[in-house]
PDB file of C-alpha atoms in Angstrom:
ATOM      1  CA  MET A  26     141.647 156.728  83.819  1.00 29.00           C
ATOM      2  CA  THR A  27     142.979 158.896  81.054  1.00 29.00           C
ATOM      3  CA  THR A  28     140.057 159.039  78.704  1.00 29.00           C
ATOM      4  CA  SER A  29     138.749 162.163  77.102  1.00 29.00           C
ATOM      5  CA  PRO A  30     135.991 164.121  78.852  1.00 30.00           C
ATOM      6  CA  ALA A  31     133.309 162.491  76.703  1.00 30.00           C
ATOM      7  CA  ALA A  32     134.719 158.970  76.463  1.00 32.00           C
ATOM      8  CA  HIS A  33     132.139 156.312  77.186  1.00 33.00           C
ATOM      9  CA  HIS A  34     131.423 152.659  76.640  1.00 32.00           C
ATOM     10  CA  PRO A  35     127.910 152.103  75.260  1.00 32.00           C
ATOM     11  CA  THR A  36     127.114 149.479  77.868  1.00 32.00           C
ATOM     12  CA  GLY A  37     130.021 149.805  80.232  1.00 37.00           C
ATOM     13  CA  ALA A  38     131.350 152.161  82.845  1.00 40.00           C
ATOM     14  CA  ASP A  39     131.169 155.894  82.746  1.00 44.00           C
ATOM     15  CA  PRO A  40     134.412 157.395  81.591  1.00 38.00           C
ATOM     16  CA  ALA A  41     137.273 158.246  83.866  1.00 37.00           C
ATOM     17  CA  PRO A  42     138.438 161.849  83.911  1.00 36.00           C
ATOM     18  CA  GLU A  43     142.001 162.480  82.862  1.00 37.00           C
ATOM     19  CA  PRO A  44     144.753 162.838  85.474  1.00 35.00           C
ATOM     20  CA  PRO A  45     145.660 166.346  86.575  1.00 35.00           C
ATOM     21  CA  ALA A  46     147.786 167.216  83.519  1.00 36.00           C
ATOM     22  CA  GLY A  47     144.889 166.601  81.153  1.00 38.00           C
ATOM     23  CA  ARG A  48     141.862 166.536  83.417  1.00 38.00           C
ATOM     24  CA  PRO A  49     138.620 167.950  81.963  1.00 41.00           C
ATOM     25  CA  ALA A  50     137.646 171.432  83.034  1.00 44.00           C
ATOM     26  CA  GLU A  51     136.147 171.229  86.512  1.00 45.00           C
ATOM     27  CA  PRO A  52     132.712 172.695  85.632  1.00 40.00           C
ATOM     28  CA  ALA A  53     132.196 170.064  82.917  1.00 48.00           C
ATOM     29  CA  ARG A  54     133.428 167.277  85.191  1.00 45.00           C
ATOM     30  CA  THR A  55     131.184 168.460  88.010  1.00 48.00           C
ATOM     31  CA  ALA A  56     128.171 168.671  85.707  1.00 43.00           C
ATOM     32  CA  ARG A  57     128.710 165.108  84.579  1.00 44.00           C
ATOM     33  CA  ALA A  58     129.235 163.849  88.114  1.00 43.00           C
ATOM     34  CA  HIS A  59     125.943 165.421  89.212  1.00 47.00           C
ATOM     35  CA  SER A  60     124.025 164.479  86.059  1.00 47.00           C
ATOM     36  CA  PHE A  61     123.018 161.132  87.568  1.00 45.00           C
ATOM     37  CA  ASN A  62     120.812 162.696  90.226  1.00 51.00           C
ATOM     38  CA  ALA A  63     118.076 163.594  87.748  1.00 48.00           C
ATOM     39  CA  ALA A  64     118.189 160.080  86.281  1.00 51.00           C
ATOM     40  CA  ALA A  65     118.518 158.073  89.512  1.00 57.00           C
ATOM     41  CA  ALA A  66     115.407 155.947  88.950  1.00 62.00           C
ATOM     42  CA  GLN A  67     116.479 155.156  85.373  1.00 65.00           C
ATOM     43  CA  TYR A  68     119.941 154.281  86.651  1.00 57.00           C
ATOM     44  CA  ALA A  69     118.615 151.973  89.377  1.00 68.00           C
ATOM     45  CA  ALA A  70     116.197 150.173  87.076  1.00 75.00           C
ATOM     46  CA  ASN A  71     118.480 149.531  84.121  1.00 79.00           C
ATOM     47  CA  ARG A  72     122.156 149.518  85.080  1.00 86.00           C
ATOM     48  CA  PRO A  73     123.850 146.105  85.228  1.00 92.00           C
ATOM     49  CA  SER A  74     124.727 144.485  88.523  1.00 94.00           C
ATOM     50  CA  TYR A  75     127.916 142.534  89.332  1.00 97.00           C
ATOM     51  CA  PRO A  76     128.578 138.773  89.304  1.00 98.00           C
ATOM     52  CA  PRO A  77     129.218 136.674  92.428  1.00 98.00           C
ATOM     53  CA  ALA A  78     132.693 135.868  91.072  1.00 98.00           C
ATOM     54  CA  LEU A  79     133.693 139.498  91.625  1.00 98.00           C
ATOM     55  CA  PHE A  80     133.086 139.217  95.356  1.00 98.00           C
ATOM     56  CA  ASP A  81     134.780 135.818  95.406  1.00 98.00           C
ATOM     57  CA  ALA A  82     137.840 137.543  93.914  1.00 98.00           C
ATOM     58  CA  ILE A  83     137.762 140.249  96.597  1.00 98.00           C
ATOM     59  CA  GLU A  84     137.656 137.599  99.324  1.00 98.00           C
ATOM     60  CA  ASP A  85     140.470 135.683  97.651  1.00 98.00           C
ATOM     61  CA  LEU A  86     142.715 138.734  97.353  1.00 98.00           C
ATOM     62  CA  THR A  87     142.071 139.979 100.895  1.00 98.00           C
ATOM     63  CA  GLY A  88     142.240 136.505 102.417  1.00 97.00           C
ATOM     64  CA  ARG A  89     139.094 136.997 104.488  1.00 97.00           C
ATOM     65  CA  PRO A  90     135.341 136.668 104.013  1.00 98.00           C
ATOM     66  CA  LEU A  91     133.076 139.621 103.454  1.00 98.00           C
ATOM     67  CA  THR A  92     130.762 138.240 106.118  1.00 98.00           C
ATOM     68  CA  GLY A  93     131.252 140.316 109.236  1.00 98.00           C
ATOM     69  CA  SER A  94     133.603 142.788 107.541  1.00 98.00           C
ATOM     70  CA  ARG A  95     133.054 146.495 108.045  1.00 98.00           C
ATOM     71  CA  VAL A  96     132.783 147.991 104.539  1.00 98.00           C
ATOM     72  CA  ALA A  97     132.474 151.560 103.290  1.00 98.00           C
ATOM     73  CA  ASP A  98     130.961 151.622  99.810  1.00 98.00           C
ATOM     74  CA  VAL A  99     131.870 155.048  98.439  1.00 98.00           C
ATOM     75  CA  GLY A 100     130.016 156.694  95.577  1.00 96.00           C
ATOM     76  CA  ALA A 101     127.319 154.141  96.314  1.00 96.00           C
ATOM     77  CA  GLY A 102     124.792 155.678  93.928  1.00 92.00           C
ATOM     78  CA  THR A 103     121.494 153.833  94.017  1.00 91.00           C
ATOM     79  CA  GLY A 104     123.007 150.952  95.992  1.00 95.00           C
ATOM     80  CA  ILE A 105     123.625 148.305  93.326  1.00 95.00           C
ATOM     81  CA  ALA A 106     126.979 147.232  94.779  1.00 97.00           C
ATOM     82  CA  THR A 107     125.997 148.037  98.361  1.00 98.00           C
ATOM     83  CA  ALA A 108     123.095 145.590  98.196  1.00 97.00           C
ATOM     84  CA  LEU A 109     125.378 142.792  97.000  1.00 98.00           C
ATOM     85  CA  LEU A 110     127.963 143.486  99.698  1.00 98.00           C
ATOM     86  CA  HIS A 111     125.177 143.505 102.297  1.00 98.00           C
ATOM     87  CA  ALA A 112     123.846 140.197 100.930  1.00 98.00           C
ATOM     88  CA  ARG A 113     127.320 138.676 101.367  1.00 98.00           C
ATOM     89  CA  GLY A 114     127.075 139.448 105.079  1.00 98.00           C
ATOM     90  CA  ALA A 115     129.177 142.610 105.174  1.00 98.00           C
ATOM     91  CA  ASN A 116     128.359 145.383 107.605  1.00 98.00           C
ATOM     92  CA  VAL A 117     128.099 148.175 105.044  1.00 98.00           C
ATOM     93  CA  VAL A 118     127.901 151.930 105.337  1.00 98.00           C
ATOM     94  CA  ALA A 119     127.342 153.787 102.081  1.00 98.00           C
ATOM     95  CA  VAL A 120     128.795 157.177 101.166  1.00 98.00           C
ATOM     96  CA  GLU A 121     127.023 159.132  98.395  1.00 95.00           C
ATOM     97  CA  PRO A 122     127.172 162.853  97.513  1.00 91.00           C
ATOM     98  CA  GLY A 123     124.118 163.189  95.265  1.00 87.00           C
ATOM     99  CA  ASP A 124     120.601 164.094  96.406  1.00 88.00           C
ATOM    100  CA  GLY A 125     118.793 162.068  93.776  1.00 88.00           C
ATOM    101  CA  MET A 126     121.001 159.027  94.062  1.00 87.00           C
ATOM    102  CA  ALA A 127     120.845 159.027  97.879  1.00 91.00           C
ATOM    103  CA  ALA A 128     117.046 159.274  97.789  1.00 91.00           C
ATOM    104  CA  GLN A 129     116.860 156.317  95.412  1.00 90.00           C
ATOM    105  CA  PHE A 130     119.290 154.406  97.649  1.00 94.00           C
ATOM    106  CA  ARG A 131     117.090 154.935 100.706  1.00 94.00           C
ATOM    107  CA  ARG A 132     114.042 153.644  98.834  1.00 93.00           C
ATOM    108  CA  ALA A 133     115.893 150.511  97.734  1.00 94.00           C
ATOM    109  CA  LEU A 134     117.837 149.826 100.943  1.00 96.00           C
ATOM    110  CA  PRO A 135     116.026 151.406 103.888  1.00 96.00           C
ATOM    111  CA  GLY A 136     117.943 149.295 106.397  1.00 95.00           C
ATOM    112  CA  VAL A 137     121.438 150.258 105.204  1.00 97.00           C
ATOM    113  CA  PRO A 138     122.942 153.553 106.403  1.00 97.00           C
ATOM    114  CA  VAL A 139     123.923 156.080 103.749  1.00 97.00           C
ATOM    115  CA  ILE A 140     126.023 159.112 104.642  1.00 97.00           C
ATOM    116  CA  ARG A 141     126.378 162.165 102.435  1.00 95.00           C
ATOM    117  CA  GLY A 142     129.976 162.762 101.395  1.00 96.00           C
ATOM    118  CA  THR A 143     132.695 162.114  98.827  1.00 95.00           C
ATOM    119  CA  GLY A 144     135.774 159.973  98.581  1.00 96.00           C
ATOM    120  CA  ASP A 145     137.962 163.055  98.666  1.00 96.00           C
ATOM    121  CA  ASP A 146     136.723 163.870 102.186  1.00 97.00           C
ATOM    122  CA  LEU A 147     135.255 160.751 103.767  1.00 98.00           C
ATOM    123  CA  PRO A 148     132.798 161.352 106.636  1.00 97.00           C
ATOM    124  CA  LEU A 149     134.204 158.370 108.533  1.00 98.00           C
ATOM    125  CA  ALA A 150     136.418 157.922 111.581  1.00 98.00           C
ATOM    126  CA  GLY A 151     140.021 156.847 111.197  1.00 98.00           C
ATOM    127  CA  ALA A 152     140.800 153.121 111.180  1.00 98.00           C
ATOM    128  CA  SER A 153     137.083 152.306 111.214  1.00 98.00           C
ATOM    129  CA  VAL A 154     136.596 149.923 108.260  1.00 98.00           C
ATOM    130  CA  ASP A 155     138.142 146.750 106.854  1.00 98.00           C
ATOM    131  CA  LEU A 156     137.360 147.464 103.211  1.00 98.00           C
ATOM    132  CA  VAL A 157     136.708 150.583 101.145  1.00 98.00           C
ATOM    133  CA  THR A 158     134.938 149.912  97.838  1.00 98.00           C
ATOM    134  CA  TYR A 159     134.259 152.012  94.769  1.00 98.00           C
ATOM    135  CA  ALA A 160     131.917 150.502  92.154  1.00 97.00           C
ATOM    136  CA  GLN A 161     131.947 152.603  88.972  1.00 92.00           C
ATOM    137  CA  ALA A 162     132.965 155.589  91.106  1.00 92.00           C
ATOM    138  CA  TRP A 163     136.715 155.996  91.625  1.00 94.00           C
ATOM    139  CA  HIS A 164     137.057 158.015  88.400  1.00 86.00           C
ATOM    140  CA  TRP A 165     134.988 160.817  89.966  1.00 86.00           C
ATOM    141  CA  THR A 166     137.541 161.280  92.755  1.00 92.00           C
ATOM    142  CA  ASP A 167     140.840 163.139  92.895  1.00 93.00           C
ATOM    143  CA  PRO A 168     143.186 160.225  93.679  1.00 94.00           C
ATOM    144  CA  ALA A 169     145.680 162.583  95.333  1.00 93.00           C
ATOM    145  CA  ARG A 170     143.008 163.172  97.997  1.00 96.00           C
ATOM    146  CA  ALA A 171     141.023 159.933  97.812  1.00 97.00           C
ATOM    147  CA  VAL A 172     143.993 157.596  98.353  1.00 96.00           C
ATOM    148  CA  PRO A 173     145.055 159.230 101.651  1.00 96.00           C
ATOM    149  CA  GLU A 174     141.422 159.325 102.772  1.00 97.00           C
ATOM    150  CA  ALA A 175     140.980 155.612 102.072  1.00 98.00           C
ATOM    151  CA  LEU A 176     144.177 154.825 103.960  1.00 97.00           C
ATOM    152  CA  ARG A 177     143.039 157.016 106.861  1.00 98.00           C
ATOM    153  CA  VAL A 178     139.750 155.175 107.392  1.00 98.00           C
ATOM    154  CA  LEU A 179     141.093 151.664 106.785  1.00 98.00           C
ATOM    155  CA  ARG A 180     142.132 149.466 109.651  1.00 97.00           C
ATOM    156  CA  PRO A 181     145.548 147.738 109.559  1.00 96.00           C
ATOM    157  CA  GLU A 182     145.548 145.012 106.873  1.00 95.00           C
ATOM    158  CA  GLY A 183     142.493 146.627 105.297  1.00 98.00           C
ATOM    159  CA  ALA A 184     142.025 146.981 101.554  1.00 98.00           C
ATOM    160  CA  LEU A 185     140.797 149.367  98.864  1.00 98.00           C
ATOM    161  CA  ALA A 186     138.804 147.747  96.038  1.00 98.00           C
ATOM    162  CA  LEU A 187     137.898 149.576  92.824  1.00 98.00           C
ATOM    163  CA  TRP A 188     135.890 148.031  90.015  1.00 97.00           C
ATOM    164  CA  TRP A 189     134.129 148.845  86.757  1.00 95.00           C
ATOM    165  CA  ASN A 190     131.845 146.993  84.377  1.00 94.00           C
ATOM    166  CA  THR A 191     133.443 147.406  80.933  1.00 93.00           C
ATOM    167  CA  ASP A 192     132.152 146.198  77.594  1.00 93.00           C
ATOM    168  CA  ALA A 193     133.548 143.028  76.045  1.00 95.00           C
ATOM    169  CA  LEU A 194     134.638 144.618  72.788  1.00 94.00           C
ATOM    170  CA  ASP A 195     135.603 141.250  71.305  1.00 96.00           C
ATOM    171  CA  VAL A 196     131.859 140.549  70.904  1.00 97.00           C
ATOM    172  CA  PRO A 197     130.986 141.688  67.355  1.00 97.00           C
ATOM    173  CA  TRP A 198     127.683 143.447  68.058  1.00 96.00           C
ATOM    174  CA  ILE A 199     129.195 145.320  71.008  1.00 96.00           C
ATOM    175  CA  ALA A 200     132.168 146.431  68.922  1.00 95.00           C
ATOM    176  CA  GLU A 201     129.786 147.636  66.202  1.00 95.00           C
ATOM    177  CA  ALA A 202     127.713 149.565  68.764  1.00 94.00           C
ATOM    178  CA  ALA A 203     130.899 151.100  70.138  1.00 91.00           C
ATOM    179  CA  ALA A 204     131.898 152.260  66.668  1.00 92.00           C
ATOM    180  CA  ARG A 205     128.518 153.936  66.215  1.00 91.00           C
ATOM    181  CA  THR A 206     128.938 155.669  69.575  1.00 86.00           C
ATOM    182  CA  GLU A 207     132.391 156.886  68.561  1.00 86.00           C
ATOM    183  CA  ARG A 208     131.072 158.341  65.304  1.00 85.00           C
ATOM    184  CA  HIS A 209     128.056 160.043  66.871  1.00 81.00           C
ATOM    185  CA  PHE A 210     129.806 161.542  69.900  1.00 77.00           C
ATOM    186  CA  GLY A 211     133.338 161.876  68.553  1.00 75.00           C
ATOM    187  CA  ILE A 212     134.946 159.817  71.338  1.00 73.00           C
ATOM    188  CA  ASP A 213     137.352 156.917  71.802  1.00 76.00           C
ATOM    189  CA  VAL A 214     135.276 154.108  73.287  1.00 70.00           C
ATOM    190  CA  SER A 215     138.130 151.605  73.553  1.00 72.00           C
ATOM    191  CA  ALA A 216     140.194 154.001  75.700  1.00 71.00           C
ATOM    192  CA  GLU A 217     138.264 153.165  78.858  1.00 65.00           C
ATOM    193  CA  LYS A 218     139.558 149.657  79.458  1.00 63.00           C
ATOM    194  CA  ARG A 219     143.084 150.595  78.376  1.00 67.00           C
ATOM    195  CA  ASN A 220     143.161 153.312  81.004  1.00 69.00           C
ATOM    196  CA  LEU A 221     141.874 151.341  83.990  1.00 82.00           C
ATOM    197  CA  ASP A 222     145.365 150.758  85.303  1.00 80.00           C
ATOM    198  CA  THR A 223     147.292 151.124  88.515  1.00 85.00           C
ATOM    199  CA  ARG A 224     149.100 154.300  87.467  1.00 84.00           C
ATOM    200  CA  ALA A 225     145.820 156.085  86.848  1.00 85.00           C
ATOM    201  CA  ALA A 226     144.210 154.670  89.980  1.00 92.00           C
ATOM    202  CA  ASP A 227     147.037 155.949  92.168  1.00 94.00           C
ATOM    203  CA  PRO A 228     149.380 158.373  90.381  1.00 88.00           C
ATOM    204  CA  THR A 229     151.433 158.710  93.575  1.00 83.00           C
ATOM    205  CA  GLY A 230     152.372 155.028  93.542  1.00 90.00           C
ATOM    206  CA  ARG A 231     151.602 154.577  97.243  1.00 91.00           C
ATOM    207  CA  LEU A 232     149.432 151.521  96.642  1.00 96.00           C
ATOM    208  CA  ASP A 233     150.321 148.160  95.107  1.00 95.00           C
ATOM    209  CA  PHE A 234     147.227 147.144  93.155  1.00 97.00           C
ATOM    210  CA  THR A 235     146.439 143.643  91.958  1.00 96.00           C
ATOM    211  CA  ARG A 236     144.214 143.441  88.874  1.00 96.00           C
ATOM    212  CA  ARG A 237     141.567 140.796  88.217  1.00 97.00           C
ATOM    213  CA  THR A 238     139.067 140.580  85.361  1.00 96.00           C
ATOM    214  CA  VAL A 239     135.733 138.765  85.639  1.00 98.00           C
ATOM    215  CA  ARG A 240     133.656 138.153  82.512  1.00 98.00           C
ATOM    216  CA  TRP A 241     129.894 137.858  82.765  1.00 98.00           C
ATOM    217  CA  SER A 242     126.728 138.677  80.839  1.00 98.00           C
ATOM    218  CA  ARG A 243     123.034 139.429  81.157  1.00 96.00           C
ATOM    219  CA  ARG A 244     120.194 139.040  78.662  1.00 98.00           C
ATOM    220  CA  VAL A 245     117.848 142.041  78.617  1.00 96.00           C
ATOM    221  CA  PRO A 246     115.202 143.612  76.375  1.00 96.00           C
ATOM    222  CA  VAL A 247     116.463 146.144  73.855  1.00 97.00           C
ATOM    223  CA  ASP A 248     114.602 148.913  75.683  1.00 94.00           C
ATOM    224  CA  THR A 249     116.377 148.040  78.952  1.00 94.00           C
ATOM    225  CA  HIS A 250     119.700 148.108  77.135  1.00 95.00           C
ATOM    226  CA  LEU A 251     118.925 151.529  75.667  1.00 93.00           C
ATOM    227  CA  ALA A 252     117.783 152.875  79.035  1.00 89.00           C
ATOM    228  CA  ASN A 253     121.020 151.564  80.532  1.00 90.00           C
ATOM    229  CA  ILE A 254     123.276 153.364  78.071  1.00 86.00           C
ATOM    230  CA  GLY A 255     121.080 156.461  78.259  1.00 81.00           C
ATOM    231  CA  SER A 256     121.788 156.664  82.000  1.00 75.00           C
ATOM    232  CA  HIS A 257     125.505 157.309  81.431  1.00 71.00           C
ATOM    233  CA  SER A 258     126.855 160.786  81.942  1.00 67.00           C
ATOM    234  CA  VAL A 259     127.897 161.444  78.343  1.00 66.00           C
ATOM    235  CA  PHE A 260     124.263 160.966  77.274  1.00 66.00           C
ATOM    236  CA  LEU A 261     122.819 162.877  80.210  1.00 59.00           C
ATOM    237  CA  VAL A 262     124.827 166.038  79.526  1.00 56.00           C
ATOM    238  CA  HIS A 263     125.151 165.897  75.737  1.00 57.00           C
ATOM    239  CA  GLY A 264     121.738 167.351  75.006  1.00 62.00           C
ATOM    240  CA  ALA A 265     118.365 165.647  74.844  1.00 69.00           C
ATOM    241  CA  GLU A 266     117.919 166.018  71.086  1.00 75.00           C
ATOM    242  CA  HIS A 267     121.381 164.700  70.212  1.00 72.00           C
ATOM    243  CA  THR A 268     121.013 161.786  72.606  1.00 79.00           C
ATOM    244  CA  ALA A 269     117.469 160.940  71.495  1.00 85.00           C
ATOM    245  CA  ALA A 270     118.572 160.810  67.871  1.00 87.00           C
ATOM    246  CA  PHE A 271     121.345 158.392  68.719  1.00 89.00           C
ATOM    247  CA  LEU A 272     119.129 156.129  70.842  1.00 91.00           C
ATOM    248  CA  ALA A 273     116.409 156.004  68.190  1.00 95.00           C
ATOM    249  CA  ALA A 274     118.901 155.000  65.513  1.00 95.00           C
ATOM    250  CA  GLU A 275     120.532 152.519  67.878  1.00 95.00           C
ATOM    251  CA  ARG A 276     117.187 150.881  68.560  1.00 96.00           C
ATOM    252  CA  GLU A 277     116.719 150.253  64.836  1.00 97.00           C
ATOM    253  CA  HIS A 278     120.214 148.765  64.531  1.00 96.00           C
ATOM    254  CA  LEU A 279     119.650 146.459  67.478  1.00 97.00           C
ATOM    255  CA  LEU A 280     116.227 145.241  66.432  1.00 97.00           C
ATOM    256  CA  ARG A 281     117.638 144.290  63.037  1.00 96.00           C
ATOM    257  CA  ALA A 282     120.411 142.341  64.773  1.00 95.00           C
ATOM    258  CA  PHE A 283     118.119 140.925  67.493  1.00 97.00           C
ATOM    259  CA  PRO A 284     114.624 140.512  66.014  1.00 97.00           C
ATOM    260  CA  ASP A 285     113.389 138.784  69.199  1.00 98.00           C
ATOM    261  CA  GLY A 286     113.980 142.075  71.035  1.00 98.00           C
ATOM    262  CA  PHE A 287     116.605 140.788  73.502  1.00 98.00           C
ATOM    263  CA  VAL A 288     120.339 141.464  73.630  1.00 97.00           C
ATOM    264  CA  GLU A 289     123.115 139.658  75.481  1.00 97.00           C
ATOM    265  CA  GLU A 290     125.186 142.365  77.161  1.00 97.00           C
ATOM    266  CA  VAL A 291     128.659 140.945  77.811  1.00 98.00           C
ATOM    267  CA  TYR A 292     130.878 142.618  80.394  1.00 96.00           C
ATOM    268  CA  GLU A 293     134.338 142.311  81.837  1.00 96.00           C
ATOM    269  CA  VAL A 294     134.506 143.620  85.387  1.00 96.00           C
ATOM    270  CA  VAL A 295     137.933 145.146  85.969  1.00 95.00           C
ATOM    271  CA  LEU A 296     138.885 144.903  89.650  1.00 97.00           C
ATOM    272  CA  LEU A 297     141.840 146.734  91.182  1.00 97.00           C
ATOM    273  CA  LEU A 298     142.548 145.848  94.808  1.00 98.00           C
ATOM    274  CA  ALA A 299     145.297 147.103  97.102  1.00 98.00           C
ATOM    275  CA  GLU A 300     145.939 146.285 100.736  1.00 97.00           C
ATOM    276  CA  THR A 301     147.102 148.959 103.123  1.00 96.00           C
ATOM    277  CA  PRO A 302     150.889 149.372 103.056  1.00 92.00           C
ATOM    278  CA  ALA A 303     152.707 147.704 105.926  1.00 78.00           C
TER     279      ALA A 303
END
């Protein structure tokens, strides 16, 4: 979580702000965090989901099934992860700060409660949940506040699970797309996966994270792929003209590489999971 303010994977997670010593200026960080609200429908329709193996890994690491577990999905956005947790039988409550994202969530999951709030100040009672999850969202928190809040609301032997879809940069076309993104936006695309580590997740060292990586893919039309990457914060705040120019050029590159109009997006989900300290 030590990427530059504009760092971004073309088909992966939004970037993680730097830790306090090098954290982006708060107004810019706030603008990016809130940029999703205006693009909530685009986000919901085009962002990738998560594979079943991710939730298998969570059950394996915690030693208990998700079925019947009380889960708080924080930074729930439009409900992509929440829906999957709910489908696994978890009793989920979502926490989401954004107006647009919460409205989209309610349309998609009318039967799942969503509470307005942030991970830095959870609107939940102490010792009330078995699992706190952050899908593509921990990097918008201040870990110095979010870690104690997670520990406050977790029951004994509970767990905190953080995960991100990151691009598989060993796939040639994805590496080439990343290089184009780096040139156009002046960023370090490869920094994201390098910086998803336990030190960045919890600079205080209070938690003992275990890391798992799950590789998966989805085949989507080029236009879905472009709408996906266009829903990331670096595109949403960089200026419509600059972003449109990049996406138009990217479409030409991709259609030359994939004349049938479909791309195979390959991801590695990085999971960090820590149980509550004894």
